[in-house]
Coordinates of C-alpha atoms in Angstrom, one line a residue:
M260 CA 32.0 13.6 2.5
C261 CA 28.8 12.8 0.6
T262 CA 27.7 15.9 -0.4
V263 CA 24.8 14.1 -1.8
C264 CA 23.7 12.4 1.2
C265 CA 23.9 16.2 2.5
A266 CA 21.7 17.4 0.9
E267 CA 19.1 15.1 1.0
Y268 CA 19.1 14.7 4.4
P269 CA 19.5 17.8 6.8
Y270 CA 20.1 17.2 10.0
T271 CA 16.7 17.2 11.4
Q272 CA 16.2 18.0 15.6
M273 CA 16.3 14.2 16.6
E274 CA 19.5 13.4 14.4
R275 CA 21.3 15.7 16.6
T276 CA 20.8 14.1 19.3
A277 CA 21.0 11.0 17.9
Q278 CA 24.2 11.8 17.4
T279 CA 25.7 12.7 20.5
S280 CA 23.7 10.3 22.1
S281 CA 25.2 6.8 19.5
Y282 CA 28.1 8.2 18.0
C283 CA 30.0 5.8 19.4
L284 CA 27.4 2.9 20.3
P285 CA 29.4 -0.2 18.7
V286 CA 27.3 -1.5 15.7
Q287 CA 29.1 -5.7 17.2
D288 CA 27.4 -4.9 20.7
A289 CA 23.9 -3.9 19.4
A290 CA 21.2 -3.5 16.0
E291 CA 22.1 -0.2 14.0
E292 CA 19.7 2.2 14.2
R293 CA 17.2 2.6 12.0
W294 CA 15.3 5.1 10.0
G295 CA 13.3 5.8 7.3
D296 CA 10.9 3.1 8.1
A297 CA 7.4 4.3 9.6
T298 CA 8.0 7.4 7.9
T299 CA 6.1 8.7 3.8
D300 CA 7.9 11.4 1.9
E301 CA 4.3 13.1 1.6
S302 CA 5.5 16.4 4.4
D303 CA 2.8 18.8 6.7
S304 CA 3.2 21.5 4.0
E305 CA 2.1 19.3 1.2
L306 CA -0.6 17.9 3.2
T307 CA -1.7 21.4 4.0
H308 CA -2.0 22.7 1.5
Y309 CA -3.3 19.5 -0.5
R310 CA -7.2 19.6 2.0
S311 CA -6.9 23.5 1.8
K312 CA -7.2 23.6 -2.1
R313 CA -9.5 20.7 -1.5
A314 CA -12.1 22.1 1.2
E315 CA -11.8 25.1 -0.9
A316 CA -13.7 23.2 -4.0
L317 CA -16.3 21.6 -1.7
E318 CA -17.3 25.1 -0.2
A319 CA -17.9 25.2 -4.7
S320 CA -19.6 22.6 -4.5
T321 CA -22.4 23.6 -2.0
S322 CA -24.0 25.7 -5.1
V323 CA -24.5 23.2 -7.9
F324 CA -27.4 22.5 -7.4
A325 CA -28.7 26.2 -5.6
D326 CA -31.1 26.9 -8.7
A327 CA -32.7 23.9 -9.7
S328 CA -36.6 23.7 -8.3
E329 CA -36.9 21.6 -4.8
E330 CA -38.7 17.9 -6.7
Y331 CA -35.4 18.2 -8.4
G332 CA -32.7 19.4 -6.5
S333 CA -31.5 16.1 -4.4
L334 CA -31.0 13.1 -5.2
P335 CA -34.0 11.7 -2.9
A336 CA -36.0 14.2 -4.7
V337 CA -35.1 12.0 -7.7
K338 CA -35.5 8.6 -6.7
D339 CA -38.2 9.1 -4.7
R340 CA -39.9 10.6 -8.4
L341 CA -39.0 7.8 -11.1
E342 CA -39.5 4.6 -8.2
K343 CA -43.5 5.9 -7.5
W344 CA -43.4 6.0 -11.6
K345 CA -42.5 2.1 -12.0
Q346 CA -44.8 1.8 -9.0
Q347 CA -47.8 3.3 -10.6
Q348 CA -46.9 3.0 -13.8
P349 CA -44.3 -0.2 -14.7
G350 CA -45.6 -0.6 -18.6
A351 CA -44.3 2.7 -18.8
Y352 CA -41.2 2.9 -17.3
A353 CA -40.0 -0.4 -18.9
D354 CA -41.0 0.7 -22.0
A355 CA -39.4 4.2 -21.9
Y356 CA -36.5 1.9 -21.5
M357 CA -35.9 4.0 -17.6
S358 CA -33.7 1.2 -16.5
L359 CA -30.5 2.3 -18.9
S360 CA -31.8 6.1 -18.3
V361 CA -30.8 6.2 -14.1
P362 CA -27.1 6.1 -14.3
A363 CA -27.2 8.5 -16.4
V364 CA -30.3 10.6 -13.8
M365 CA -28.5 10.2 -10.6
A366 CA -24.8 10.4 -11.9
P367 CA -24.9 14.7 -11.3
F368 CA -25.7 13.9 -8.1
V369 CA -23.0 11.0 -7.2
R370 CA -20.4 12.6 -8.8
L371 CA -21.5 15.9 -6.7
E372 CA -21.2 13.3 -3.3
L373 CA -17.8 12.0 -4.4
L374 CA -15.7 15.4 -4.3
R375 CA -15.8 14.5 -0.1
W376 CA -14.5 10.7 -0.9
D377 CA -10.3 11.1 -0.4
P378 CA -9.6 7.3 0.4
L379 CA -6.0 8.0 0.2
F380 CA -5.3 11.2 2.5
G381 CA -8.6 11.5 4.3
S382 CA -10.5 8.8 5.7
S383 CA -10.4 5.6 5.6
T384 CA -14.2 4.4 5.0
G385 CA -15.1 3.4 1.4
F386 CA -18.0 5.3 -1.4
D387 CA -19.9 2.7 0.5
S388 CA -20.4 4.3 3.3
Q389 CA -21.9 7.5 1.0
E390 CA -25.5 8.6 1.5
W391 CA -26.6 7.7 -2.4
Y392 CA -24.9 4.4 -2.2
K393 CA -27.1 3.2 1.1
Q394 CA -29.8 5.7 -1.4
L395 CA -29.6 4.1 -4.6
F396 CA -28.2 0.1 -3.3
E397 CA -32.3 -0.8 -3.1
Y398 CA -33.5 1.3 -5.7
G399 CA -36.8 0.4 -6.6
L400 CA -37.9 -2.6 -5.1
N401 CA -39.9 -0.7 -3.4
G402 CA -39.7 -3.6 -0.6
D403 CA -40.5 -6.3 -2.5
N404 CA -37.7 -9.0 -2.5
S405 CA -39.5 -11.9 -4.1
T406 CA -37.2 -10.8 -7.8
S407 CA -33.8 -9.3 -6.1
G408 CA -31.0 -10.9 -6.6
N409 CA -32.2 -13.4 -9.5
G410 CA -31.2 -10.3 -12.7
A411 CA -34.8 -10.3 -12.7
D412 CA -34.9 -6.6 -12.3
P413 CA -32.9 -4.3 -14.5
D414 CA -32.5 -2.2 -11.8
E415 CA -30.7 -3.9 -9.6
E416 CA -27.2 -3.0 -11.9
L417 CA -27.7 0.7 -10.3
V418 CA -25.1 0.4 -8.4
P419 CA -22.4 -1.6 -9.8
R420 CA -22.8 0.4 -13.3
L421 CA -23.0 3.8 -11.2
V422 CA -19.3 2.4 -9.4
G423 CA -18.3 1.1 -12.9
Q424 CA -19.0 4.6 -14.6
L425 CA -18.3 6.8 -11.6
V426 CA -16.2 5.6 -9.2
L427 CA -14.1 3.7 -11.4
P428 CA -12.5 6.3 -13.2
L429 CA -12.2 8.8 -9.9
A430 CA -10.1 6.1 -8.0
A431 CA -7.7 5.4 -11.6
H432 CA -7.0 8.9 -11.7
S433 CA -6.3 9.1 -8.0
L434 CA -3.8 5.2 -8.1
Q435 CA -1.9 6.7 -11.0
H436 CA -1.0 10.6 -10.0
A437 CA -2.1 10.7 -6.3
W438 CA -1.0 7.3 -4.6
N439 CA 2.8 7.3 -3.3
P440 CA 4.3 3.8 -3.6
H441 CA 6.7 4.3 -0.6
S442 CA 4.0 5.0 1.7
R443 CA 2.1 2.8 3.9
R444 CA -1.1 4.4 5.0
S445 CA -1.8 5.4 1.1
T446 CA -0.7 2.0 -0.2
A447 CA -3.5 0.0 2.9
A448 CA -5.7 3.0 1.6
A449 CA -5.7 1.4 -2.0
K450 CA -5.7 -1.5 -1.6
A451 CA -8.8 -1.5 0.3
M452 CA -10.3 0.5 -2.8
L453 CA -9.3 -1.9 -4.6
E454 CA -11.3 -4.6 -2.7
D455 CA -14.1 -2.2 -2.7
L456 CA -14.1 -2.2 -6.4
L457 CA -13.4 -5.9 -7.3
I458 CA -17.2 -6.6 -4.9
Y459 CA -18.6 -4.7 -8.5
V460 CA -16.3 -4.7 -11.6
P461 CA -15.9 -8.0 -12.9
P462 CA -12.5 -8.9 -13.1
E463 CA -12.8 -9.0 -16.5
E464 CA -13.4 -5.2 -17.2
P465 CA -10.9 -3.7 -19.6
K466 CA -10.8 -0.4 -16.9
L467 CA -10.2 -2.4 -14.7
Q468 CA -7.2 -3.9 -15.6
D469 CA -5.7 -1.4 -17.2
L470 CA -5.9 -0.3 -13.3
L471 CA -4.4 -2.8 -12.4
A472 CA -1.2 -3.0 -14.6
S473 CA -0.9 1.0 -13.5
I474 CA -0.5 -0.4 -10.6
R475 CA 2.3 -2.8 -11.4
Q476 CA 3.7 -0.5 -13.3
R477 CA 4.0 2.1 -10.4
L478 CA 5.4 -0.3 -8.3
E479 CA 7.9 -1.2 -11.5
R480 CA 9.6 1.6 -11.7
A481 CA 9.7 2.5 -7.9
V482 CA 11.7 -0.7 -7.6
A483 CA 13.8 0.2 -10.5
S484 CA 14.4 4.0 -8.7
T485 CA 15.5 1.9 -6.0
R486 CA 19.9 2.5 -4.9
L487 CA 20.8 1.6 -2.0
P488 CA 25.2 1.6 -2.4
P489 CA 26.2 -1.2 -0.7
W490 CA 28.8 1.1 1.2
P491 CA 30.8 -1.3 3.9
P492 CA 30.7 -0.4 7.5
T493 CA 34.6 0.9 7.0
A494 CA 33.1 3.3 4.3
T495 CA 30.5 5.3 6.5
A496 CA 32.3 4.7 10.4
A497 CA 34.1 8.9 9.2
S498 CA 30.6 9.8 8.8
R499 CA 27.6 9.3 10.7
R500 CA 25.0 12.2 7.7
A501 CA 26.7 8.7 4.9
T502 CA 24.9 6.4 8.0
I503 CA 22.0 7.8 7.9
F504 CA 21.8 8.4 4.4
L505 CA 22.1 4.6 4.4
A506 CA 19.8 4.0 6.9
R507 CA 17.4 6.1 5.4
R508 CA 17.4 4.3 1.8
F509 CA 17.7 1.5 3.1
G510 CA 13.9 1.8 5.0
K511 CA 12.2 3.7 2.5
A512 CA 13.0 0.5 0.7
L513 CA 11.2 -2.0 3.4
R514 CA 8.5 0.3 3.3
L515 CA 8.2 0.2 -0.8
L516 CA 8.6 -4.0 0.4
H517 CA 6.0 -4.5 1.9
N518 CA 3.8 -1.7 -0.4
I519 CA 4.5 -4.5 -2.8
L520 CA 2.7 -7.3 -0.7
T521 CA 0.6 -5.1 0.3
F522 CA -1.6 -6.1 -3.3
D523 CA -1.5 -9.5 -2.8
G524 CA -5.1 -10.7 -3.1
V525 CA -5.2 -8.2 -6.2
L526 CA -2.0 -8.5 -8.3
P527 CA -1.0 -12.0 -8.7
R528 CA 1.3 -13.5 -6.6
S529 CA 3.6 -14.5 -9.5
V530 CA 4.1 -10.8 -10.1
L531 CA 4.5 -9.8 -6.0
Q532 CA 7.1 -12.9 -6.2
D533 CA 9.4 -10.8 -9.6
L534 CA 9.2 -7.9 -8.2
A535 CA 9.2 -8.6 -4.0
L536 CA 12.0 -11.4 -4.0
V537 CA 13.9 -10.7 -7.2
Q538 CA 14.2 -7.1 -8.5
L539 CA 14.4 -5.8 -4.6
M540 CA 15.3 -8.2 -3.0
Q541 CA 18.2 -9.6 -4.2
K542 CA 19.2 -6.3 -6.3
Q543 CA 19.2 -4.4 -4.2
L544 CA 18.9 -5.2 -0.4
L545 CA 20.9 -8.3 -0.3
P546 CA 23.6 -6.8 -2.0
Y547 CA 23.2 -3.8 1.5
L548 CA 23.2 -7.0 3.6
R549 CA 26.9 -8.0 2.8
A550 CA 28.3 -4.7 2.4
G551 CA 27.2 -5.5 6.8
A552 CA 28.7 -8.8 7.5
A553 CA 31.6 -7.9 9.2
S554 CA 28.6 -7.8 12.4
V555 CA 27.0 -10.8 12.4
P556 CA 24.0 -8.8 14.6
V557 CA 24.5 -5.6 12.6
A558 CA 23.5 -8.3 9.3
V559 CA 21.0 -10.0 11.4
D560 CA 19.0 -7.4 12.3
R561 CA 18.8 -6.4 8.5
A562 CA 18.2 -9.5 6.7
S563 CA 14.8 -9.4 10.2
R564 CA 13.9 -6.5 9.0
V565 CA 13.5 -8.1 5.3
L566 CA 12.5 -11.0 6.1
T567 CA 9.5 -9.6 8.9
D568 CA 6.7 -8.8 5.9
I569 CA 7.8 -12.1 3.8
A570 CA 7.4 -14.0 7.1
Q571 CA 4.3 -13.0 7.3
L572 CA 2.5 -13.3 4.5
K573 CA 2.1 -17.0 4.0
G574 CA 2.3 -18.9 0.6
L575 CA 4.6 -15.9 -1.2
T576 CA 7.9 -18.5 -0.1
Q577 CA 6.0 -21.2 -1.8
G578 CA 7.5 -21.7 -5.3
S579 CA 10.0 -19.2 -5.0
A580 CA 13.3 -21.1 -3.6
K581 CA 15.3 -20.4 -6.1
A582 CA 14.6 -16.7 -5.4
L583 CA 15.3 -17.5 -1.8
E584 CA 18.3 -19.3 -3.1
P585 CA 20.8 -15.7 -2.3
L586 CA 19.7 -14.9 1.1
A587 CA 19.8 -18.1 2.2
E588 CA 23.3 -18.4 1.3
F589 CA 24.1 -15.4 3.1
L590 CA 22.2 -16.2 6.6
S591 CA 24.5 -19.4 6.0
A592 CA 27.5 -17.9 6.4
M593 CA 25.8 -15.7 9.2
A594 CA 25.5 -19.0 10.7
R595 CA 29.2 -20.4 10.2
A596 CA 30.7 -16.6 11.5
L597 CA 28.6 -17.1 14.9
E598 CA 29.6 -20.6 15.5
A599 CA 33.0 -20.0 15.0
Q600 CA 33.6 -16.9 17.1
Q601 CA 34.8 -17.8 21.2
N602 CA 32.7 -17.5 24.7
R603 CA 29.4 -19.1 22.8
S604 CA 27.6 -19.3 25.4
T605 CA 26.8 -16.1 26.2
A606 CA 22.6 -15.3 26.6
K607 CA 23.8 -12.8 23.2
H608 CA 25.2 -15.8 20.9
V609 CA 22.6 -17.6 21.5
Q610 CA 20.2 -14.5 21.1
L611 CA 21.3 -14.1 17.9
A612 CA 21.9 -18.6 16.9
K613 CA 17.5 -18.5 17.9
Q614 CA 16.9 -15.4 15.3
L615 CA 18.8 -16.7 12.1
A616 CA 17.6 -20.5 13.3
K617 CA 14.0 -18.4 12.7
L618 CA 15.6 -16.4 9.5
L619 CA 16.5 -19.8 8.0
T620 CA 13.0 -21.1 8.0
V621 CA 11.4 -18.7 6.8
V622 CA 13.8 -19.2 3.8
G623 CA 13.2 -22.7 3.4
S624 CA 16.4 -24.1 5.2
S625 CA 14.9 -25.7 8.5
A626 CA 18.2 -28.5 8.2
R627 CA 20.3 -25.6 9.1
S628 CA 18.1 -24.2 11.1
Q629 CA 17.2 -27.1 13.9
E630 CA 21.7 -27.4 13.2
M631 CA 21.4 -23.8 14.6
L632 CA 19.7 -24.3 17.6
A633 CA 21.7 -27.5 18.2
A634 CA 24.9 -26.0 18.3
F635 CA 23.8 -22.9 20.5
P636 CA 21.6 -24.9 23.5
G637 CA 20.3 -21.9 26.3

């Protein structure tokens, strides 16, 4: 018995129930159990501690401007004062280079409200739903849209400047220190946050490029740390915990695969293809699929779970024929194994053949897919 498996994954109530209810379920007659696909590495106690400390910080922040006078103690008050100056004395406003100073004047109020912005663990709403954004989006326009959008008024760049100076560093810190590459929820939030940033920050901005590079590096480290031992069914048949251990590792690897592909449109497609199809699939997932080849239903089920996200991402497989070749060969081997079995006309065999045909199409083996459908009509 592997002591590492037991130490890392003690039984939960669900596992004990599964142990008594399905321990004797024949692998050949059903797909294997699934563990870890929809879970995260964040425990309830960790989230509770984080939210408690965050609540304390937010409570303390309410006194930041407690001793400020009313005309300078809030963003609306300062905004109205500066807008009146610009409207009444535009020459003096311009001579004072206020367009360059306004971001620094507004920054304390923006920083204070950004304390409540928690995209990875809190609300999914973006920073553009906060009050500072609504207040400053049309700063200095005074209802006159004649020059809006043509770059004539430098105050039009106020929000993009604040995003680049304040929001971008905060997002970078969150992604570098709080984002979990194995968490579907926080990865979806990270992608949404990056898409919001790209609206206001030019892609060539060095700080944004550094942020994207750090995301790529974290994904690379997560892939490099993935360990999925290709133990054969005979090695795990004697140990229920070893079976659960492997299934959880597989589920965690699938979450990582899903999360890598989530960044399509943010990270270069070539990077995603290398991380997902070469580094993760070929080097870790494919050996695990081969380890279950003794059972066609199990092997097909595992391959289907691997290809689910890949199939949904249009264009990912284009230019990736070489990367998908090993998986296509594995699926072809499973097709031959199914064709060699007796009683090919049973509903179970026909269903497996249809599933295999779909997978073969995803990896670019359309001709072999048609052969499978022809060999198993129904």
